[in-house]
CSV table of C-alpha atoms and ligand atoms in Angstrom, one decimal:
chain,number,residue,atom,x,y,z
A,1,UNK,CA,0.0,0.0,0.0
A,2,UNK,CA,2.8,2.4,0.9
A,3,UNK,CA,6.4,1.8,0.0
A,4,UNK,CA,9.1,4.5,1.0
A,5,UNK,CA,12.5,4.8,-1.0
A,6,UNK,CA,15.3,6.4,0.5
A,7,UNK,CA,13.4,9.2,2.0
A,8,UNK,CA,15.4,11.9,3.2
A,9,UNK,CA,14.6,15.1,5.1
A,10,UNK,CA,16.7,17.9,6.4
A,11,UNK,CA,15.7,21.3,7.8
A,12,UNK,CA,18.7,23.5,6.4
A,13,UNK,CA,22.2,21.7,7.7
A,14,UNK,CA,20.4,19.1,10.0
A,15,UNK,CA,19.8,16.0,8.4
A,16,UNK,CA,16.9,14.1,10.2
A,17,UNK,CA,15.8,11.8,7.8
A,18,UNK,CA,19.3,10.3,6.2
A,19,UNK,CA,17.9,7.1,4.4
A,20,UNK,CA,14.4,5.3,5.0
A,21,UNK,CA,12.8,2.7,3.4
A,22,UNK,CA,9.7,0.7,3.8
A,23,UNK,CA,6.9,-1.1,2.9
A,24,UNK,CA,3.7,-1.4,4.5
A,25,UNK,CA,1.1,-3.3,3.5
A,26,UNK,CA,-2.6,-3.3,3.5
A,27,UNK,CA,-3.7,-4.3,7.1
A,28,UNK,CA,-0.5,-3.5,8.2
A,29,UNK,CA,-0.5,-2.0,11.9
A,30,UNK,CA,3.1,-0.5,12.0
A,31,UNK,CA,4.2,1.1,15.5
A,32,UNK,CA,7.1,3.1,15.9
A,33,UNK,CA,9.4,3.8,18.8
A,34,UNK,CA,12.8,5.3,19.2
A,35,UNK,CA,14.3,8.0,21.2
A,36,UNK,CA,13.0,11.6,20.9
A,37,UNK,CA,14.1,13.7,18.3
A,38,UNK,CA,14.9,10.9,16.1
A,39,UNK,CA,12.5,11.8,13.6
A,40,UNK,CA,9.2,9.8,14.1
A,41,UNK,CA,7.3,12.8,13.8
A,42,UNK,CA,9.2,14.1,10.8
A,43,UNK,CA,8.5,10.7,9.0
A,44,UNK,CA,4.6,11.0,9.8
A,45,UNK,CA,4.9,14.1,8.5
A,46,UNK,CA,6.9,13.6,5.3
A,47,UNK,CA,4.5,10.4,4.9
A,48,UNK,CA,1.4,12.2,4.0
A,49,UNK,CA,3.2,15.8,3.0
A,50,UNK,CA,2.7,17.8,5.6
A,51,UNK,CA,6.4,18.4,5.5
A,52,UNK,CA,8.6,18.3,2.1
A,53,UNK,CA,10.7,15.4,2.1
A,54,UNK,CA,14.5,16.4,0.7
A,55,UNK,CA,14.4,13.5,-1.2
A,56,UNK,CA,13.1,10.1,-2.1
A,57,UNK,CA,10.1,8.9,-3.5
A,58,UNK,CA,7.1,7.7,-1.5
A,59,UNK,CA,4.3,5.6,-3.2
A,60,UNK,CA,1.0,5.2,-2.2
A,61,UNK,CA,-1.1,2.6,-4.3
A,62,UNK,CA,1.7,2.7,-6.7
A,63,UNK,CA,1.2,6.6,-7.3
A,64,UNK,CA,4.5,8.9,-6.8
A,65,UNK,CA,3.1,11.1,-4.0
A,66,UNK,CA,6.2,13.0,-5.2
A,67,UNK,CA,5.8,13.1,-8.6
A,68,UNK,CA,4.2,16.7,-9.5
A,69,UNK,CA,1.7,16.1,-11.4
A,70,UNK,CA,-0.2,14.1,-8.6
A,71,UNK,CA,-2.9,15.1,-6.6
A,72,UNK,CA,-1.6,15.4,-3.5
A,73,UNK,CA,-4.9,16.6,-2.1
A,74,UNK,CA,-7.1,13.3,-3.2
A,75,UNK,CA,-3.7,11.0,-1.9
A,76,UNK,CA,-4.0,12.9,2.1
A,77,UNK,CA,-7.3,12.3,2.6
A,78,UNK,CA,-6.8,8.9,2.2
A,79,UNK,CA,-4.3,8.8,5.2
A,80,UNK,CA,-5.6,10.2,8.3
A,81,UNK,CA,-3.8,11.8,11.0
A,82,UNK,CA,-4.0,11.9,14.3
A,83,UNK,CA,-2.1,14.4,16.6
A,84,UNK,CA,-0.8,14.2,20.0
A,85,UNK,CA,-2.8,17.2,20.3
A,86,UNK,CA,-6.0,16.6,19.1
A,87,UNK,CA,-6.4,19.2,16.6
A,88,UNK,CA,-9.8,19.5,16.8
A,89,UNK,CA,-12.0,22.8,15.7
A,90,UNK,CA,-12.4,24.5,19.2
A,91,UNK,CA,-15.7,26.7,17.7
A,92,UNK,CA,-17.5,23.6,16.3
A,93,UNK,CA,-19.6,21.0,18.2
A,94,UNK,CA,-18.4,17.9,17.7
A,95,UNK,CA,-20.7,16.4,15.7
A,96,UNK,CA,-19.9,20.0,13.2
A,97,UNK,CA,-16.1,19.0,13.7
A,98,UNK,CA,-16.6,15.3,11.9
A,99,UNK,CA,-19.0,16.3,9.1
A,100,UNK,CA,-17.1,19.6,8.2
A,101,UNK,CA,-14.8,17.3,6.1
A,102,UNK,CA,-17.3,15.0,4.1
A,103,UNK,CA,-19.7,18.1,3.2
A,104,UNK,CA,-16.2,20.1,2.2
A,105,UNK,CA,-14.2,17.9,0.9
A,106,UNK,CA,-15.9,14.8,-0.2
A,107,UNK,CA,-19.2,16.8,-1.5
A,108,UNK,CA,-21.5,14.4,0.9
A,109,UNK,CA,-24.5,16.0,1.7
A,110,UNK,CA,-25.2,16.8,5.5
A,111,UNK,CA,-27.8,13.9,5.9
A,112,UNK,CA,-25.5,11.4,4.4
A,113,UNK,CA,-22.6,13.2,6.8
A,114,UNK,CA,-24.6,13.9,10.0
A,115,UNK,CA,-26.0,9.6,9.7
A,116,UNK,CA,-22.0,8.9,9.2
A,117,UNK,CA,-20.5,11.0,11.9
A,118,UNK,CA,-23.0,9.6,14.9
A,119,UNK,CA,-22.6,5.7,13.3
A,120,UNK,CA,-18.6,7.2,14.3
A,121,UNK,CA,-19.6,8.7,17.4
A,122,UNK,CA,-21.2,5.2,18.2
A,123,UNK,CA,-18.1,3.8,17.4
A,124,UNK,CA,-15.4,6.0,19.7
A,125,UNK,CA,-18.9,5.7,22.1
A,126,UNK,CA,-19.2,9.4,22.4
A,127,UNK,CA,-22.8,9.4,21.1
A,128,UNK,CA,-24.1,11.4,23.5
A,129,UNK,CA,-21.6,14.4,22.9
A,130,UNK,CA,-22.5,15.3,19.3
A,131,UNK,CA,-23.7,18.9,20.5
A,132,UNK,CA,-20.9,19.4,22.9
A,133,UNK,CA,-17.9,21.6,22.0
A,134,UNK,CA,-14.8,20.1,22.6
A,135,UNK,CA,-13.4,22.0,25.4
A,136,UNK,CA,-16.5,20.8,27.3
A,137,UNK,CA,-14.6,17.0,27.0
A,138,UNK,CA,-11.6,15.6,28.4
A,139,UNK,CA,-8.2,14.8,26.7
A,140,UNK,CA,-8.7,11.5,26.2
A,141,UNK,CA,-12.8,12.1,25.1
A,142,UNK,CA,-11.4,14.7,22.6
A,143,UNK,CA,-8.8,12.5,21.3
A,144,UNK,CA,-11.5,9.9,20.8
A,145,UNK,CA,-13.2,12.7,18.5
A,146,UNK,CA,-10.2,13.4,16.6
A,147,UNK,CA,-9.7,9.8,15.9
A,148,UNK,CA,-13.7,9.4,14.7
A,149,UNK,CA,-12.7,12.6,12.6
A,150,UNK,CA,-10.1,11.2,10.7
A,151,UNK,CA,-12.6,7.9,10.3
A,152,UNK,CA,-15.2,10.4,8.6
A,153,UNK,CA,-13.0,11.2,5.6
A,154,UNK,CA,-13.1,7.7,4.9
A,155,UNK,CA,-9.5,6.9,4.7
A,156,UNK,CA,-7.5,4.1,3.7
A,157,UNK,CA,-4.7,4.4,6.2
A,158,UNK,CA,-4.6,5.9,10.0
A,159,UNK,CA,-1.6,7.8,10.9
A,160,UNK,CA,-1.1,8.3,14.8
A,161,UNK,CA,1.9,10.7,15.9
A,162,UNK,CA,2.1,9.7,20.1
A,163,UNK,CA,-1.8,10.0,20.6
A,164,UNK,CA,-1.5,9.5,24.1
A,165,UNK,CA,1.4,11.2,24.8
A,166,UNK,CA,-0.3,14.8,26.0
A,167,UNK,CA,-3.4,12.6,28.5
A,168,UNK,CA,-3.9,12.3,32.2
A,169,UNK,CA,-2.5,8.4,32.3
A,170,UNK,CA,-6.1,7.5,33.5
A,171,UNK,CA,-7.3,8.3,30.2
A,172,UNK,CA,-4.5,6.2,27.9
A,173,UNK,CA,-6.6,3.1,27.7
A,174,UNK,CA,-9.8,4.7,26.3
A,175,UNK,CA,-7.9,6.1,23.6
A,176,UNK,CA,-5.9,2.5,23.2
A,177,UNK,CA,-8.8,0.9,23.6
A,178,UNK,CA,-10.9,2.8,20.6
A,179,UNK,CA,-7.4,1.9,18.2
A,180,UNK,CA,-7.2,-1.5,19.0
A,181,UNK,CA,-10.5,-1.6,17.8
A,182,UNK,CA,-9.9,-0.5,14.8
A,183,UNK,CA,-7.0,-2.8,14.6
A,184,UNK,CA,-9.3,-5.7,15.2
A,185,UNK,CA,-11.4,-4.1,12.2
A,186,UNK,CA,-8.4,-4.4,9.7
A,187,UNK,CA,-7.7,-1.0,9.9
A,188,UNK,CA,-4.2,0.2,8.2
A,189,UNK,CA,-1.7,2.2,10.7
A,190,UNK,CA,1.3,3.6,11.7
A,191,UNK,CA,1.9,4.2,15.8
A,192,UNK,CA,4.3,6.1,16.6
A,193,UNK,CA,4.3,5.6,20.3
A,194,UNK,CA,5.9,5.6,23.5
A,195,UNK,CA,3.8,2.8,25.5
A,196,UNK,CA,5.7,-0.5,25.2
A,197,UNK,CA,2.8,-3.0,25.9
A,198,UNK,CA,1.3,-1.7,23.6
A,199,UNK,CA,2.9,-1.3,20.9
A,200,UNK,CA,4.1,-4.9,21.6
A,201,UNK,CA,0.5,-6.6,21.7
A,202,UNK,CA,-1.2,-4.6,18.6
A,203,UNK,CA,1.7,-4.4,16.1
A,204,UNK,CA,2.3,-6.8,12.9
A,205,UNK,CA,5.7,-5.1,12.8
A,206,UNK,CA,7.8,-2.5,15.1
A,207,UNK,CA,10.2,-0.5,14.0
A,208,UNK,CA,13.0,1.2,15.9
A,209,UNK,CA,14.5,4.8,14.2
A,210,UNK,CA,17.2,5.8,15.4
A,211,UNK,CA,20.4,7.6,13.5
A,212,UNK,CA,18.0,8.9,10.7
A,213,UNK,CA,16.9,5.6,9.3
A,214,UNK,CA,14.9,2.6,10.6
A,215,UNK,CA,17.5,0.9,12.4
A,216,UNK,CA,16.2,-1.8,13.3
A,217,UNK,CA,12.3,-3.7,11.8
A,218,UNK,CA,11.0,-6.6,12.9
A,219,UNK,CA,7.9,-8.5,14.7
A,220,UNK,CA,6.9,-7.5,18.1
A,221,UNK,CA,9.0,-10.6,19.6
A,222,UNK,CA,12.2,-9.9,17.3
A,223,UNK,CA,11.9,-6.4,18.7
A,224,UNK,CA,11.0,-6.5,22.7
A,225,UNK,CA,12.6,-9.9,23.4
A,226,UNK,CA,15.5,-10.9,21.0
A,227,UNK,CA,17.2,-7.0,19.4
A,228,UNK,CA,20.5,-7.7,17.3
A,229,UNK,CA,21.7,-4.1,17.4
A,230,UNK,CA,23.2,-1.9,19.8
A,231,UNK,CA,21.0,1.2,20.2
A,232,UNK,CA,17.4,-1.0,20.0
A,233,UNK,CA,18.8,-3.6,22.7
A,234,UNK,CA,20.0,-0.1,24.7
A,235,UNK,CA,16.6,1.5,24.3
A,236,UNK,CA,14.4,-1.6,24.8
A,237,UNK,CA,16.2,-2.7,27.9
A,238,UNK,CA,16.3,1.1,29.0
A,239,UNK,CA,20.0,1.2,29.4
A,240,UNK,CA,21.9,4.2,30.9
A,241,UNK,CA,25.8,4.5,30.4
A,242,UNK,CA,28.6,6.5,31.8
A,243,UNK,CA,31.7,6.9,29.5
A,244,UNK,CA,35.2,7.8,31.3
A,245,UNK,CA,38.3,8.0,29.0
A,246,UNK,CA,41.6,7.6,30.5
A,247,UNK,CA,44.5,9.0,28.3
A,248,UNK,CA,47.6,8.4,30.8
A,249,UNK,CA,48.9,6.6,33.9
A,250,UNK,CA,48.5,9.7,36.1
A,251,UNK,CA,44.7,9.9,35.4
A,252,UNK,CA,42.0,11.6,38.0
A,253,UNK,CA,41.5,9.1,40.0
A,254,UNK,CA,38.9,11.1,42.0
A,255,UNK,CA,37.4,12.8,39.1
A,256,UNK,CA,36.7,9.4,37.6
A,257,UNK,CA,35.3,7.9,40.9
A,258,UNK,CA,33.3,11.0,41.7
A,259,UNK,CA,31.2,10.9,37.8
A,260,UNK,CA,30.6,7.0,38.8
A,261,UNK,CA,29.2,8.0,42.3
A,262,UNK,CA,27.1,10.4,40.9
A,263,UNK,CA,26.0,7.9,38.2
A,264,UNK,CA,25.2,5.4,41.1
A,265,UNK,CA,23.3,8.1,43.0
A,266,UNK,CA,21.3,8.9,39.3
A,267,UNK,CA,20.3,5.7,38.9
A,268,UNK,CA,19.2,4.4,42.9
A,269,UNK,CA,22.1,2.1,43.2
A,270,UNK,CA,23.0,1.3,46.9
A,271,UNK,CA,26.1,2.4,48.3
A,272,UNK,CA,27.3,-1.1,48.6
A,273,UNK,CA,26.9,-1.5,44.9
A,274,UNK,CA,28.3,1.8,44.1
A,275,UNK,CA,31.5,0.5,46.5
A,276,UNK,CA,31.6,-2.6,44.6
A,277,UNK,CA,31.8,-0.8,41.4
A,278,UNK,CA,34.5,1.3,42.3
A,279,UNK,CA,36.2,-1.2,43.7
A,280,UNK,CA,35.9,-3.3,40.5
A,281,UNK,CA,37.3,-0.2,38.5
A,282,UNK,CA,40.3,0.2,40.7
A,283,UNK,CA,41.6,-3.1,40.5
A,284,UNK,CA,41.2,-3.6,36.9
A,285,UNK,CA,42.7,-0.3,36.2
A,286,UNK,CA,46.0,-1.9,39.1
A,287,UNK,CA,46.0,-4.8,36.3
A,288,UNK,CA,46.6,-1.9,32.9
A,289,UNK,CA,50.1,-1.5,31.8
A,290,UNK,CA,49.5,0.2,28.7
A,291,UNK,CA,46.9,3.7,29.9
A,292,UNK,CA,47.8,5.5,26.4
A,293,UNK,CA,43.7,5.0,24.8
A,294,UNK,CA,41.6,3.4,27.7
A,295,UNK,CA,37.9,3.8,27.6
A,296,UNK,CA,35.8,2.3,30.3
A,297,UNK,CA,32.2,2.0,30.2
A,298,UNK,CA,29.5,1.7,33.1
A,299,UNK,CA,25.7,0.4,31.7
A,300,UNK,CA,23.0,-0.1,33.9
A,301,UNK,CA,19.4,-1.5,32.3
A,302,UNK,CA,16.8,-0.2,34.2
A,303,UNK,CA,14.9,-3.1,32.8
A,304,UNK,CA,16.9,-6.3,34.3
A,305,UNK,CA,18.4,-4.3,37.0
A,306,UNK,CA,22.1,-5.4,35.6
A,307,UNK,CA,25.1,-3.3,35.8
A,308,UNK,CA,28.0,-4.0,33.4
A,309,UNK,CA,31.4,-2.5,33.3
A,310,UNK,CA,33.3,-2.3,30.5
A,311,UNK,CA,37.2,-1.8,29.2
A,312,UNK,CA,38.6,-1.2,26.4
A,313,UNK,CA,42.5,-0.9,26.3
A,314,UNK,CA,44.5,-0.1,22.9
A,315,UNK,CA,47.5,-1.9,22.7
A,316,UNK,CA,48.5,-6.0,21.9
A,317,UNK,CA,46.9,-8.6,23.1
A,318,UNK,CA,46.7,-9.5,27.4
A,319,UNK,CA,44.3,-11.0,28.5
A,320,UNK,CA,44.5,-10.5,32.6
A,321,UNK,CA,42.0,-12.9,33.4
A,322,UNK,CA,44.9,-15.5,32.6
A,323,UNK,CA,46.7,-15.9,36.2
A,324,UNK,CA,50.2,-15.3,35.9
A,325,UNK,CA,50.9,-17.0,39.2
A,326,UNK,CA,52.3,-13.3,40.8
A,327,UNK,CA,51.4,-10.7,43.1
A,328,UNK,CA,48.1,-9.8,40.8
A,329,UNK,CA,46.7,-12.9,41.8
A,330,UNK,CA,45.2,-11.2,44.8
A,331,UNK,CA,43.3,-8.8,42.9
A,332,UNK,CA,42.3,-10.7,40.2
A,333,UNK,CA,40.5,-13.3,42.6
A,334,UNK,CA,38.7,-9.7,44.1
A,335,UNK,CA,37.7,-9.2,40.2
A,336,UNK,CA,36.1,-12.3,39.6
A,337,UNK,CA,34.4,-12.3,43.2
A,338,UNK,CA,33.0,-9.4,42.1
A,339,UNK,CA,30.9,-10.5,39.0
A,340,UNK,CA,29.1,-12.8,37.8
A,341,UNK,CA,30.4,-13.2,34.2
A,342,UNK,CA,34.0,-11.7,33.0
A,343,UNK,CA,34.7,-11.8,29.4
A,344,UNK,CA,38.2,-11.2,27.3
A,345,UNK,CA,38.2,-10.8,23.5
A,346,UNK,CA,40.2,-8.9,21.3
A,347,UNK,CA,38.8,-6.9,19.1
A,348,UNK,CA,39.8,-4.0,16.2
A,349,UNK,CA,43.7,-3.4,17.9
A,350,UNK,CA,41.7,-3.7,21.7
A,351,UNK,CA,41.5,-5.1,24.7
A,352,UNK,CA,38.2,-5.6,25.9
A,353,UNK,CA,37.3,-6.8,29.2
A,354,UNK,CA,33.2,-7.3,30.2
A,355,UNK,CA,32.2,-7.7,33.6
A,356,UNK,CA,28.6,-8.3,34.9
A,357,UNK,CA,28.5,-7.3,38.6
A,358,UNK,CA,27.1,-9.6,40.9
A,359,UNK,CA,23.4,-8.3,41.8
A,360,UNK,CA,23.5,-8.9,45.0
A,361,UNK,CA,26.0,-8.9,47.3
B,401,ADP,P1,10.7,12.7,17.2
B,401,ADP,O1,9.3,12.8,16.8
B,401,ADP,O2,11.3,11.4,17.0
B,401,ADP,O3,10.9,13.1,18.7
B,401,ADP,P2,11.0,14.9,15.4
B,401,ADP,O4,10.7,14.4,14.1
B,401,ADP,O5,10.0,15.7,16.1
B,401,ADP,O6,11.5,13.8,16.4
B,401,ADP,O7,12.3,15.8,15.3
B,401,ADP,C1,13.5,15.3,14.8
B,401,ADP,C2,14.5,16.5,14.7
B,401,ADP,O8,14.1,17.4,13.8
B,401,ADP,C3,14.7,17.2,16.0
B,401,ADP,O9,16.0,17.5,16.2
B,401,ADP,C4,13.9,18.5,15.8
B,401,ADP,O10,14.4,19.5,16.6
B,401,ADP,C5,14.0,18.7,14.3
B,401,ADP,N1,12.9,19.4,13.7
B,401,ADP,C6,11.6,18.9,13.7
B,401,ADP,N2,10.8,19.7,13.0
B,401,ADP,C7,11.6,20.8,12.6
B,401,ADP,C8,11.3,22.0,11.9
B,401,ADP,N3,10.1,22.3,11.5
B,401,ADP,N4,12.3,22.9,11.7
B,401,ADP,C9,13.6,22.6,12.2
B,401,ADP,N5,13.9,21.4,12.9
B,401,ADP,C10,12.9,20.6,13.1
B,402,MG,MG1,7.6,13.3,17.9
């Protein structure tokens, strides 16, 4: 139904959009996530032209939305959108708000609109607020209005930019409850949404944008439970990281230990954790020879709890976790008494050492 080639959109030097491509098919119920300001919002928009893509091409039904003799006016109405903030006509009733479009735009007469908009109304069951005006409804009633507007034009595919994002959370479910309806109907969409379970249970396919393209696509499961790449498993398993590079022997010790405090603090980790961590840190770094182009990298997922610590070391190829039967001995049984899993490999001219922490200790 839709297929997107290489879609590109930058506002002057900031590229949002670098490469995107797609395919979504009749029936389809697409949800996106990602981090904020990776362009979700930009795509919706570029998807029906409410924003000029850069580049690309975009087919709907096989028609070049970009080609310039289309009519780009016949091609939006057939794709619905729905705004995180509603949208609606503050100076109409609602019953004026869904039938405004038929009469204007699809030449219906106002019997034929007024029978559609309440079979709507039915629908979203808001019935009995076909003479109210909008502000006399709540966020998640109006939202249910601008939803049964976009059904009034009659279109082929819904487009939903975070519709729950700006409600009381009391109200989310009667607005996710009205689209998995329509999902259940055989509705086409494309969710771009921040609630997980959601977008888990209702989606055919999920994709993650991130770095201006779709990172990562693939079913619900593929996405939530099993993510091959590094920002989707980072987002989906909410993971926070502190970076600390260390460029020489006589590094800041205090600096270092004081970012990873503060990191602890951030993220509600006891003080016998954070102790454990530092700790940990310390007697790898007693174990470096070589502290010319050493990153190390502290991740906690908010999701599993787990805290993982990280180094990489430039230089040739130790691996400390061999015991080399001398002083270091000591510390290195600390090390391992300290996590649960330790890894070595040697990667791209590094060192790199991975260490779960224990969870409890
Ligand atoms: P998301 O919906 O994923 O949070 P957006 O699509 O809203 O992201 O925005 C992506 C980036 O594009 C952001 O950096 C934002 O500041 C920028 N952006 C969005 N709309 C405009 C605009 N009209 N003019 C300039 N920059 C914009
Ligand atoms: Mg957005």
């Amino acid at each position: 139904m839709i297929k997107i080639e290489h879609l590109c959109k930058k506002y002057g030097k900031l590229t949002v959009l670098k490469d995107v491509n797609a395919d979504i098919k009749k029936g389809e119920i697409i949800s996106i996530i990602g981090p904020s300001g990776t362009g979700k919002s930009t795509f919706l928009r570029c998807l029906n032209l409410l924003d000029n893509p850069s580049g690309g091409n975009i087919y709907f039904d096989n028609v070049n939305l970009l080609d310039k003799t289309t009519n780009i006016t016949k091609i939006r109405q057939k794709m619905g959108m729905v705004f995180q903030s509603f949208n609606l006509y503050a100076h109409l009733s609602v019953l004026d708000n869904l039938t405004i479009g038929p009469i204007k735009l699809l030449g219906k007469s106002k019997d034929a609109a007024n029978k559609k908009a309440l079979e709507l109304l039915k629908l979203v069951s808001l019935a009995d607020k076909a003479n109210n005006l909008p502000d006399e409804l709540s966020g998640g009633q109006k939202q249910r209005i601008a939803i049964a507007r976009c059904l009034a034009m009659e279109p082929d595919v819904l487009l939903f930019d975070e519709p729950t994002s700006a409600l009381d959370p009391t109200m989310v479910s009667e607005v996710l409850g009205v689209i998995r309806r329509l999902a259940k109907e055989g509705m086409t969409m494309v969710i771009v949404t921040h609630e997980m379970e959601f977008a888990r249970n209702i989606s055919s396919r999920v994709f993650y944008m991130d770095e201006g393209i779709i990172y990562e696509e693939g079913t619900p499961q593929q996405i939530f439970e099993n993510p091959q790449k590094e920002n989707t498993k980072a987002f989906i398993n909410r993971i926070r990281s502190l970076h600390y590079p260390i460029t020489s022997k006589h590094y800041d010790l205090y600096a270092m230990n004081a970012k990873v405090e503060a990191f602890c603090e951030k993220h509600l980790l006891s003080r016998k954790v954070c102790s454990n961590v530092l700790l940990l840190i310390e007697e790898i770094l007693l174990l470096q020879t070589d502290f010319s182009d050493i990153d190390i990298c502290l991740s906690y997922s908010e999701k599993s709890g787990h805290l993982e610590f990280v180094l990489e070391a430039a230089g040739s190829p130790v691996n400390l976790l061999e015991e080399n039967g001398q002083d270091d001995d000591l510390g290195l049984m600390l090390i391992k008494n300290l996590c649960e899993t330790i890894q070595y490999r040697y990667e791209n001219g590094k060192n790199i050492l991975s260490c779960q922490l224990k969870d409890k200790q």
